[in-house]
Coordinates of C-alpha atoms and ligand atoms in Angstrom, one line a residue:
Chain A
M1443 CA 100.5 48.8 131.6
T1444 CA 101.6 45.4 132.4
P1445 CA 105.1 46.2 133.4
S1446 CA 104.1 49.1 135.7
T1447 CA 101.4 46.7 137.2
A1448 CA 104.1 44.4 137.7
R1449 CA 106.2 47.1 139.3
V1450 CA 103.6 47.9 141.7
A1451 CA 103.1 44.5 142.7
R1452 CA 106.7 44.0 143.3
T1453 CA 106.7 47.2 145.3
I1454 CA 103.8 45.9 147.7
G1455 CA 105.5 42.3 147.9
L1456 CA 108.8 44.2 149.2
E1457 CA 106.8 46.2 151.5
I1458 CA 104.6 43.7 152.9
W1459 CA 106.8 40.4 153.5
L1460 CA 108.3 41.7 156.7
P1461 CA 105.2 42.8 158.3
I1462 CA 103.7 39.4 157.6
V1463 CA 106.7 37.9 159.1
L1464 CA 106.5 39.6 162.2
V1465 CA 102.9 39.1 162.7
V1466 CA 103.3 35.3 162.3
V1467 CA 106.2 35.3 164.6
W1468 CA 103.9 37.2 167.0
W1469 CA 100.9 35.1 166.5
F1470 CA 103.0 31.8 167.5
A1471 CA 105.0 33.4 170.2
S1472 CA 102.2 34.8 172.0
A1473 CA 99.9 32.3 171.5
N1474 CA 100.0 30.6 174.9
S1475 CA 100.9 33.9 176.6
T1476 CA 99.3 34.1 180.1
S1477 CA 100.8 37.3 180.9
V1478 CA 98.1 40.0 181.5
Y1479 CA 99.8 42.6 179.8
F1480 CA 100.9 40.7 176.6
P1481 CA 97.6 39.1 175.7
P1482 CA 97.7 36.4 172.5
L1483 CA 97.7 38.0 169.3
S1484 CA 94.3 36.3 168.5
S1485 CA 92.6 37.9 171.5
I1486 CA 94.0 41.3 170.4
L1487 CA 92.7 40.5 166.9
G1488 CA 89.6 39.5 168.4
S1489 CA 89.2 42.8 170.2
F1490 CA 90.5 44.6 167.4
A1491 CA 87.7 43.6 165.1
H1492 CA 84.9 44.0 167.7
D1493 CA 86.0 47.8 168.6
W1494 CA 87.2 48.8 164.9
L1495 CA 85.7 46.9 162.3
D1496 CA 82.3 46.7 163.6
P1497 CA 80.2 49.4 162.0
A1498 CA 78.1 49.7 165.1
A1499 CA 81.1 50.6 166.9
L1500 CA 82.5 53.0 164.7
P1501 CA 80.4 56.1 165.3
K1502 CA 81.7 56.2 168.6
N1503 CA 85.2 55.1 168.5
L1504 CA 86.6 56.3 165.2
V1505 CA 84.2 58.9 163.6
P1506 CA 85.1 61.7 166.4
S1507 CA 88.5 61.1 165.7
L1508 CA 88.4 61.7 161.8
Q1509 CA 86.3 64.6 162.3
L1510 CA 88.5 66.3 164.7
L1511 CA 91.6 65.1 162.7
A1512 CA 90.3 66.6 159.4
L1513 CA 89.2 69.8 161.0
G1514 CA 92.2 70.4 162.9
Y1515 CA 94.6 69.3 159.9
L1516 CA 92.7 71.2 157.2
L1517 CA 92.7 74.4 159.3
A1518 CA 96.6 73.9 160.1
V1519 CA 97.3 73.3 156.5
V1520 CA 95.2 76.1 155.0
T1521 CA 96.3 78.8 157.3
G1522 CA 99.9 77.5 157.2
I1523 CA 100.0 77.8 153.5
V1524 CA 98.1 81.5 153.5
L1525 CA 100.6 82.9 155.9
G1526 CA 103.6 81.1 154.3
L1527 CA 102.9 82.7 151.3
V1528 CA 102.5 86.2 152.7
L1529 CA 105.6 85.8 154.9
G1530 CA 107.6 84.3 152.3
L1531 CA 106.5 87.0 149.8
V1532 CA 107.2 90.0 152.1
A1533 CA 110.7 89.5 153.1
P1534 CA 110.8 92.2 156.0
L1535 CA 108.0 90.8 157.6
E1536 CA 109.5 87.3 157.4
R1537 CA 112.7 88.6 158.9
A1538 CA 111.1 90.3 161.7
T1539 CA 108.8 87.3 162.7
R1540 CA 111.5 84.7 162.2
P1541 CA 112.9 84.6 166.0
L1542 CA 109.1 84.3 167.2
L1543 CA 108.5 81.6 164.9
E1544 CA 111.2 79.8 165.7
V1545 CA 110.3 80.2 169.4
L1546 CA 106.6 79.2 168.9
R1547 CA 107.4 76.2 166.7
A1548 CA 109.8 74.7 169.2
I1549 CA 106.9 74.5 171.8
P1550 CA 105.5 71.0 171.5
G1551 CA 101.9 71.3 170.8
V1552 CA 100.6 68.9 173.5
A1553 CA 102.4 71.1 176.2
L1554 CA 99.8 73.6 175.4
L1555 CA 97.0 71.6 176.5
P1556 CA 96.4 72.8 179.9
I1557 CA 96.4 76.4 178.4
F1558 CA 93.9 75.4 175.7
I1559 CA 91.7 73.9 178.2
V1560 CA 91.7 77.0 180.2
L1561 CA 91.1 79.3 177.2
F1562 CA 88.7 77.1 175.2
G1563 CA 87.0 74.7 177.4
I1564 CA 87.4 70.8 176.9
D1565 CA 85.2 70.4 173.6
L1566 CA 85.8 70.1 170.0
Q1567 CA 86.8 73.8 169.4
M1568 CA 89.7 73.5 171.7
K1569 CA 91.0 70.0 170.4
V1570 CA 90.5 71.5 166.7
L1571 CA 92.4 74.3 167.7
L1572 CA 95.1 72.4 169.5
I1573 CA 95.8 70.0 166.6
A1574 CA 96.0 73.0 164.2
F1575 CA 98.7 75.0 166.3
G1576 CA 100.9 72.0 166.5
A1577 CA 100.5 71.0 162.7
F1578 CA 100.6 74.5 161.6
W1579 CA 104.5 75.1 162.0
P1580 CA 105.7 72.7 159.5
V1581 CA 103.3 73.9 156.8
L1582 CA 104.1 77.2 157.7
L1583 CA 108.1 77.2 157.8
N1584 CA 107.9 74.8 154.7
T1585 CA 105.8 77.2 152.6
I1586 CA 108.0 80.2 153.5
D1587 CA 111.1 78.2 152.5
G1588 CA 109.3 77.0 149.1
V1589 CA 108.2 80.5 148.1
R1590 CA 111.7 82.0 149.0
G1591 CA 113.3 79.5 146.8
I1592 CA 111.3 80.1 143.8
E1593 CA 113.5 80.4 140.5
P1594 CA 114.0 84.2 140.5
V1595 CA 114.1 84.1 136.7
L1596 CA 110.5 83.1 136.7
L1597 CA 109.6 86.0 138.9
D1598 CA 111.4 88.2 136.3
V1599 CA 109.5 86.5 133.5
S1600 CA 106.1 87.2 135.5
R1601 CA 107.3 90.9 135.8
V1602 CA 108.2 91.2 132.0
F1603 CA 105.1 89.7 130.8
R1604 CA 103.1 91.7 133.3
V1605 CA 101.5 88.8 135.1
G1606 CA 99.0 90.2 137.8
R1607 CA 99.7 89.6 141.4
M1608 CA 96.8 87.1 141.8
R1609 CA 97.8 85.0 138.8
R1610 CA 101.5 85.2 139.8
L1611 CA 100.4 83.5 143.1
V1612 CA 98.1 80.7 141.5
S1613 CA 100.5 80.1 138.3
I1614 CA 104.1 80.8 139.6
V1615 CA 104.4 80.9 143.5
L1616 CA 102.2 78.1 144.5
P1617 CA 103.2 75.6 142.3
G1618 CA 106.8 76.7 142.8
A1619 CA 106.7 76.1 146.3
S1620 CA 104.4 73.2 146.2
P1621 CA 106.9 70.1 146.7
Q1622 CA 107.9 71.8 150.0
I1623 CA 104.5 72.6 151.0
F1624 CA 103.9 68.7 150.6
A1625 CA 106.7 67.9 152.6
G1626 CA 105.4 70.0 155.5
A1627 CA 101.9 68.6 155.1
R1628 CA 103.6 65.0 155.7
T1629 CA 105.0 66.2 158.8
A1630 CA 102.1 68.0 160.0
L1631 CA 100.0 65.1 159.4
A1632 CA 102.2 63.0 162.0
I1633 CA 101.9 65.7 164.5
A1634 CA 98.1 66.2 164.0
L1635 CA 97.8 62.4 164.7
I1636 CA 99.6 62.5 168.3
I1637 CA 97.8 65.6 169.2
M1638 CA 94.5 64.1 168.2
V1639 CA 95.1 61.3 170.4
V1640 CA 96.3 63.5 173.7
S1641 CA 93.2 65.9 173.2
E1642 CA 90.8 62.9 172.9
T1643 CA 91.8 61.7 176.4
I1644 CA 90.3 65.1 177.7
G1645 CA 86.4 65.2 177.8
G1646 CA 84.2 62.6 177.0
N1647 CA 83.6 62.9 173.1
G1648 CA 84.6 59.3 172.1
G1649 CA 87.3 58.6 169.5
V1650 CA 90.8 56.7 169.6
G1651 CA 92.2 58.7 172.4
Y1652 CA 89.1 58.4 174.7
F1653 CA 88.8 54.7 173.9
L1654 CA 92.4 54.1 175.0
L1655 CA 92.1 56.1 178.1
N1656 CA 88.8 54.1 179.0
A1657 CA 90.2 50.8 177.9
Q1658 CA 93.2 51.4 180.4
R1659 CA 90.9 52.4 183.2
N1660 CA 88.5 49.2 182.8
F1661 CA 91.7 47.2 182.4
A1662 CA 90.8 45.9 178.9
I1663 CA 94.4 45.1 177.8
S1664 CA 93.6 43.5 174.6
S1665 CA 91.3 46.4 173.7
M1666 CA 94.3 48.8 174.4
W1667 CA 96.3 46.9 171.9
G1668 CA 93.9 46.6 169.5
A1669 CA 93.2 50.4 169.5
I1670 CA 97.2 51.0 169.2
L1671 CA 96.9 48.6 166.3
A1672 CA 94.0 51.0 165.0
L1673 CA 96.0 53.8 165.3
G1674 CA 98.9 52.5 163.7
I1675 CA 96.7 51.6 160.8
L1676 CA 94.8 54.8 160.8
G1677 CA 98.2 56.7 160.6
Y1678 CA 99.3 54.5 157.5
L1679 CA 96.0 55.0 155.6
L1680 CA 96.1 58.7 156.0
N1681 CA 99.8 58.7 154.8
I1682 CA 98.8 56.9 151.7
V1683 CA 95.7 59.1 151.0
L1684 CA 98.4 62.1 151.3
R1685 CA 100.9 60.4 148.9
I1686 CA 98.3 59.7 146.4
I1687 CA 97.0 63.2 146.1
E1688 CA 100.9 64.4 146.5
R1689 CA 101.7 61.8 143.5
S1690 CA 99.0 63.5 141.4
V1691 CA 99.6 67.3 142.4
L1692 CA 103.4 66.7 142.2
R1693 CA 103.3 64.6 139.1
W1694 CA 105.4 67.1 137.3
H1695 CA 108.0 67.1 140.1
R1696 CA 108.2 63.2 140.3
L1697 CA 108.9 62.8 136.4
Q1698 CA 111.2 65.8 136.2
Q1699 CA 113.5 64.4 139.4
A1700 CA 113.2 61.1 137.7
R1701 CA 114.6 62.3 134.3
L1702 CA 117.4 64.5 136.4
E1703 CA 118.5 61.3 138.1
S1704 CA 118.4 59.1 134.8
Q1705 CA 120.8 61.7 133.3
P1706 CA 124.4 61.7 134.2
Chain B
M1376 CA 97.8 116.8 131.7
T1377 CA 101.4 117.2 132.4
I1378 CA 102.2 113.6 131.0
T1379 CA 100.6 114.5 127.7
G1380 CA 102.3 117.9 127.5
S1381 CA 105.6 116.5 128.0
K1382 CA 105.1 113.6 125.1
K1383 CA 104.1 116.4 122.7
L1384 CA 106.9 118.7 123.7
Q1385 CA 109.3 115.6 123.0
Q1386 CA 107.8 114.9 119.8
A1387 CA 107.9 118.9 118.9
A1388 CA 111.6 118.4 119.7
G1389 CA 112.1 116.1 117.0
G1390 CA 111.2 113.0 119.2
N1391 CA 111.1 110.4 116.3
T1392 CA 108.1 108.1 116.4
D1393 CA 110.1 105.6 114.3
V1394 CA 112.5 105.1 117.4
A1395 CA 111.2 102.0 119.2
L1396 CA 113.8 102.1 121.9
A1397 CA 116.2 104.6 123.2
A1398 CA 119.1 104.6 125.6
R1399 CA 120.4 108.2 126.9
G1400 CA 123.3 108.4 129.0
L1401 CA 122.7 105.2 130.5
G1402 CA 124.7 104.1 133.7
H1403 CA 124.4 101.3 136.3
A1404 CA 126.5 100.8 139.3
Y1405 CA 126.4 97.9 141.7
H1406 CA 127.1 98.5 145.2
G1407 CA 129.0 101.6 144.0
R1408 CA 131.1 100.0 141.6
N1409 CA 130.2 101.4 137.7
V1410 CA 129.4 98.6 135.2
L1411 CA 127.7 100.7 132.5
S1412 CA 128.4 104.2 131.8
S1413 CA 127.0 106.7 129.1
I1414 CA 125.4 104.2 127.2
D1415 CA 123.8 105.9 124.2
F1416 CA 121.8 104.5 121.4
E1417 CA 118.7 104.4 119.6
V1418 CA 116.8 101.3 117.8
R1419 CA 114.5 102.1 115.1
R1420 CA 111.1 100.1 114.6
G1421 CA 111.6 96.9 112.5
E1422 CA 115.3 96.9 113.1
F1423 CA 117.3 93.7 114.4
V1424 CA 120.3 95.2 116.6
C1425 CA 122.6 93.0 118.1
I1426 CA 124.8 94.3 121.4
V1427 CA 127.6 92.5 121.5
G1428 CA 130.5 92.5 124.2
P1429 CA 132.7 90.0 126.3
S1430 CA 131.4 88.1 129.3
G1431 CA 130.8 90.0 132.1
V1432 CA 131.0 93.3 130.6
G1433 CA 127.5 94.3 131.4
K1434 CA 125.2 93.0 128.8
T1435 CA 122.6 91.4 130.9
T1436 CA 122.5 94.2 133.2
L1437 CA 121.7 96.7 130.2
L1438 CA 119.1 94.5 128.8
R1439 CA 117.6 94.3 132.3
C1440 CA 117.6 98.2 132.4
L1441 CA 116.3 98.0 129.0
A1442 CA 113.5 95.7 130.0
G1443 CA 112.5 97.8 133.0
L1444 CA 113.4 94.9 135.3
Q1445 CA 116.2 97.1 137.0
A1446 CA 116.4 100.7 137.6
S1447 CA 119.6 102.2 135.9
T1448 CA 121.8 104.4 138.4
S1449 CA 121.6 107.2 135.5
G1450 CA 120.2 108.3 132.3
T1451 CA 117.0 107.0 130.9
V1452 CA 115.6 104.2 128.7
M1453 CA 112.9 105.6 126.4
I1454 CA 110.4 103.0 124.9
A1455 CA 107.8 104.4 122.4
G1456 CA 108.9 108.0 123.7
E1457 CA 108.1 107.1 127.3
P1458 CA 110.7 106.9 130.0
V1459 CA 110.9 103.3 131.5
T1460 CA 110.8 102.6 135.1
E1461 CA 109.1 99.3 135.2
P1462 CA 108.2 96.6 132.8
V1463 CA 105.8 98.4 130.1
P1464 CA 103.3 96.6 127.8
G1465 CA 104.7 95.3 124.5
V1466 CA 108.0 94.6 125.7
A1467 CA 109.0 90.6 125.5
L1468 CA 112.1 89.2 126.8
V1469 CA 114.0 85.8 125.9
F1470 CA 115.9 85.1 128.7
Q1471 CA 119.6 83.1 128.4
D1472 CA 118.7 80.1 130.7
Y1473 CA 115.6 78.5 129.2
S1474 CA 115.7 75.7 131.8
R1475 CA 114.9 78.3 134.4
S1476 CA 113.0 80.5 132.5
L1477 CA 109.9 78.2 131.5
M1478 CA 107.4 76.8 134.4
P1479 CA 108.5 73.1 134.7
W1480 CA 105.2 72.2 136.3
A1481 CA 103.3 73.8 133.2
S1482 CA 102.8 72.2 129.9
V1483 CA 104.5 73.8 126.9
L1484 CA 101.3 75.6 125.8
H1485 CA 100.4 76.7 129.2
N1486 CA 103.7 78.4 129.5
V1487 CA 103.2 80.2 126.2
T1488 CA 99.9 81.3 127.3
L1489 CA 100.3 82.5 130.7
P1490 CA 101.2 86.4 129.5
L1491 CA 98.1 86.1 127.1
R1492 CA 95.8 84.9 130.1
A1493 CA 97.3 87.5 132.1
N1494 CA 96.4 90.3 130.0
G1495 CA 92.8 89.5 130.0
T1496 CA 92.8 87.0 126.7
S1497 CA 90.0 84.4 127.0
R1498 CA 91.2 80.8 127.6
A1499 CA 90.3 79.7 123.9
A1500 CA 91.7 82.2 122.2
A1501 CA 95.0 82.2 124.1
R1502 CA 95.2 78.6 123.3
E1503 CA 94.7 79.5 119.7
E1504 CA 97.3 82.2 119.6
G1505 CA 99.7 80.0 121.6
L1506 CA 99.3 77.1 119.1
R1507 CA 100.0 79.5 116.3
A1508 CA 103.1 80.8 118.2
L1509 CA 104.3 77.4 118.6
T1510 CA 103.8 76.5 114.8
L1511 CA 105.6 79.8 114.0
V1512 CA 108.9 78.4 115.9
G1513 CA 108.4 74.8 114.6
L1514 CA 106.6 73.0 117.5
D1515 CA 103.6 71.0 116.8
D1516 CA 100.5 70.0 118.9
V1517 CA 102.2 66.9 120.7
A1518 CA 105.1 69.2 121.8
A1519 CA 102.3 71.7 123.3
G1520 CA 101.1 69.2 125.3
M1521 CA 104.6 68.2 126.9
Y1522 CA 106.3 69.4 129.8
P1523 CA 109.4 71.9 128.6
W1524 CA 112.0 69.8 130.2
Q1525 CA 111.0 66.7 128.3
L1526 CA 112.2 68.6 125.2
S1527 CA 115.8 69.3 124.2
G1528 CA 117.4 72.7 124.9
G1529 CA 117.1 74.1 121.5
M1530 CA 113.5 73.1 121.7
Q1531 CA 112.9 74.7 124.8
Q1532 CA 114.4 77.9 123.8
R1533 CA 111.7 77.7 120.9
V1534 CA 109.2 77.3 123.7
A1535 CA 110.8 80.6 124.9
I1536 CA 110.7 82.5 121.8
A1537 CA 107.0 81.3 121.2
R1538 CA 105.9 82.9 124.3
A1539 CA 107.6 86.0 123.5
L1540 CA 105.8 86.1 119.9
A1541 CA 102.4 85.0 121.4
Y1542 CA 102.7 88.4 123.5
N1543 CA 102.7 90.2 119.9
P1544 CA 105.7 92.3 121.2
A1545 CA 106.3 95.7 119.7
L1546 CA 109.9 95.3 121.1
L1547 CA 111.8 91.8 121.7
L1548 CA 114.6 91.6 123.9
M1549 CA 116.8 88.6 123.9
D1550 CA 119.6 88.1 126.4
E1551 CA 122.2 85.4 124.8
P1552 CA 119.3 83.2 123.7
F1553 CA 121.3 80.7 122.1
A1554 CA 124.5 80.3 124.3
S1555 CA 123.6 77.3 125.8
V1556 CA 122.6 75.1 123.0
D1557 CA 125.1 73.4 120.3
A1558 CA 126.3 75.0 117.3
Y1559 CA 124.0 73.2 114.9
T1560 CA 121.0 74.1 116.9
R1561 CA 122.4 77.7 117.3
A1562 CA 122.6 77.9 113.8
D1563 CA 118.8 76.8 113.3
L1564 CA 117.7 79.2 115.9
E1565 CA 119.6 82.1 114.4
D1566 CA 117.9 81.4 110.8
L1567 CA 114.6 81.0 112.8
M1568 CA 115.1 84.4 114.3
L1569 CA 116.0 85.9 111.1
R1570 CA 113.1 84.3 109.3
L1571 CA 110.8 85.7 112.2
Q1572 CA 112.3 89.1 112.3
R1573 CA 111.4 89.6 108.6
E1574 CA 108.0 88.0 108.4
L1575 CA 106.3 89.6 111.5
S1576 CA 108.4 92.9 111.2
L1577 CA 109.6 92.5 114.5
T1578 CA 112.0 94.8 116.3
V1579 CA 114.7 93.0 117.9
V1580 CA 117.5 93.7 120.2
L1581 CA 119.5 90.6 121.1
V1582 CA 122.6 90.4 123.2
T1583 CA 125.5 88.1 122.6
H1584 CA 129.2 87.6 123.2
D1585 CA 129.5 86.1 120.1
I1586 CA 130.7 88.2 117.0
D1587 CA 129.7 86.2 114.3
E1588 CA 126.3 85.8 115.7
S1589 CA 126.0 89.6 116.0
V1590 CA 127.2 90.2 112.5
Y1591 CA 125.2 87.4 110.9
L1592 CA 121.9 88.4 112.4
S1593 CA 122.0 92.4 112.6
D1594 CA 121.2 95.3 110.6
R1595 CA 123.6 97.0 113.2
V1596 CA 125.9 96.1 115.8
I1597 CA 126.4 98.1 119.0
A1598 CA 129.8 97.1 120.3
L1599 CA 130.7 97.2 123.9
N1600 CA 133.7 97.5 125.8
G1601 CA 135.7 98.8 128.7
S1602 CA 134.9 98.7 132.4
P1603 CA 132.6 100.4 133.1
A1604 CA 131.2 99.6 129.7
S1605 CA 130.2 101.9 127.0
V1606 CA 129.3 102.0 123.4
A1607 CA 132.8 101.5 121.5
D1608 CA 131.1 102.1 118.1
I1609 CA 128.0 101.1 116.3
V1610 CA 128.4 99.4 113.1
E1611 CA 126.0 99.2 110.1
I1612 CA 125.7 95.8 108.6
P1613 CA 124.8 96.0 105.1
L1614 CA 124.6 92.5 104.4
G1615 CA 121.0 92.5 102.7
A1616 CA 117.8 90.9 104.0
E1617 CA 118.7 87.4 102.6
R1618 CA 121.4 85.4 104.7
D1619 CA 122.6 82.0 105.0
Q1620 CA 125.0 80.2 107.4
V1621 CA 127.6 79.4 104.9
G1622 CA 127.2 81.8 102.1
T1623 CA 126.9 84.9 104.0
K1624 CA 129.8 83.8 106.4
S1625 CA 132.0 83.1 103.9
T1626 CA 131.8 86.6 102.0
A1627 CA 134.9 89.0 102.3
E1628 CA 132.2 91.7 103.5
F1629 CA 131.4 89.4 106.4
A1630 CA 134.9 89.3 107.5
A1631 CA 135.7 92.6 107.4
L1632 CA 132.6 93.4 109.5
R1633 CA 133.7 90.7 112.0
G1634 CA 137.0 92.0 112.1
R1635 CA 135.9 95.4 112.6
V1636 CA 133.5 94.3 115.4
H1637 CA 136.2 92.3 116.9
A1638 CA 138.8 95.4 117.0
L1639 CA 136.0 97.4 118.6
I1640 CA 135.5 95.0 121.7
R1641 CA 139.3 94.6 122.1
G1642 CA 139.3 98.2 122.9
S1643 CA 142.2 100.6 123.1
R1644 CA 144.3 97.5 121.9
G1645 CA 142.3 97.1 118.9
S1646 CA 141.5 100.5 118.2
A1647 CA 144.5 101.1 115.5
D1648 CA 142.9 98.0 113.8
A1649 CA 139.6 99.4 114.3
T1650 CA 140.7 102.7 112.3
E1651 CA 142.2 100.6 109.8
A1652 CA 139.2 98.6 109.3
R1653 CA 137.1 101.5 109.0
E1654 CA 139.1 103.0 106.2
Ligands
ADP2489 N1 123.1 91.7 141.0 C1 124.3 92.0 140.8 N2 125.2 92.7 141.8 C2 126.4 92.7 142.0 N3 127.0 92.6 140.8 C3 126.6 92.2 139.8 C4 125.2 91.8 139.6 N4 124.9 91.3 138.5 C5 126.1 91.7 137.6 N5 127.1 92.2 138.5 C6 128.2 92.4 137.8 O1 128.3 93.4 136.8 C7 129.2 92.9 136.0 C8 128.2 92.6 134.7 O2 127.5 91.6 134.8 P1 126.6 91.1 133.4 O3 125.4 92.3 133.2 O4 125.9 90.0 133.9 O5 127.6 90.9 132.4 P2 127.3 90.0 130.9 O6 125.8 89.7 130.8 O7 127.7 91.0 130.0 O8 128.1 88.9 131.2 C9 129.7 91.7 136.3 O9 131.0 92.1 136.6 C10 129.0 91.1 137.3 O10 129.7 90.4 138.3
MG2490 MG1 124.5 87.7 130.7

């Protein structure tokens, strides 16, 4: 227990020293700033605390973003995995759709914003769908690759022992593809975050993107910087959440990789 | 109606119910290149039969056809009197490469119980049967809870054998199961298979390139040679039920049988020796 705790502490120490140094440098370098665009860090942090740490501000500033992100991202992950399994398992279908998928996924999600507004309006539905569309591709393509990369001997095993389709999917295909699926989900999260901010600048439903635009319009520069800081921290925390889930689901994979590396 | 009819016909026509497996005129070609040609043999219930031949001769291809994993391009495989077109119930297969045939994300026990759960066995019953099968191959509850890749190669192949045993197979097929473990482990696993086959009255068809192994394990050895491969001959191995690595292998009888199988596999070049050995 103790050695592992020590290791975690060391990792955190290694990760955190540079940000601390940078913040300190920023603090002192900006302390006497009179520039309108680069206010002192103390004033940015003041805005940050006011806009993002005050429970009264959260329902307007943060909750809508989290809701939107959760809906869009989960929709992307679920549909990406389901369709990825289908296309990964049915080779002719995958071959037929591959060129189409390559074109569609090359379209940056935010480029579809105008069309989505025309099609779905400017409310939650449009934003969820836009996030889902953008974040869907990495999940889909990684799931397809993961499924196609499954050890063929295991599929033979499942045939010989007459493991039914559903059980094969759940016990062999899904776990076999899971390392790839998680890699796709991580990329998808970053994309979802970007589209979330952009889509929130449309309409007046609150959230981080709306807040940013509003701050800019009101020339509240400290608040803008504070919102950017909040976005960075939000992305970082969401990544940590995903990593914690991944570490537990892919525990076998991590341990096995570590073992392979430790062996010559 | 027709199926029952044809089954009756076969039995009437001398179809022996003691035959667990039969290959009749079996042939296989990859992209027009013949690998197997008119393979004929029968395996009786309770028999331990080894199919021996050099690497690349087509042993895996043959075994896959027997298991119904691959359709033969000519001839038929009969299991329990029925032609095989896809994997049939009661046939278990132990693959050559244990590191690829076991699920790395599942515990040893979960690997062993997957086929049981798939055929409708309850979780509790599958667990019990899985643990019993693991005990049969010498693995305890601690190993049952580990990931397969945390075990040595020999132990992993034991897991694969336990998975096959838990399936309670009427026919156990094994593809070079001991080819990737060291010599000591191999000897242990060979003796394990002899013991299990006797105690559980298993019907085993084991493929190997190792002549000593084939003679040591078998009641009969089916020697493959040629390209495309066919059955050179089938050799009875009257070494009795009790065998041991040192004693059995140092008998003159063992040496003679080994020489004979060797000569068969060497094909035309060795055919003179083969005739000699047979006399
Ligand atoms: N899927 C395949 N496609 C084409 N050729 C194959 C395939 N599998 C095996 N072969 C060829 O068939 C021959 C027999 O292979 P195999 O049955 O694996 O032999 P063995 O198990 O005796 O080593 C080899 O020449 C091999 O290259
Ligand atoms: Mg082979």
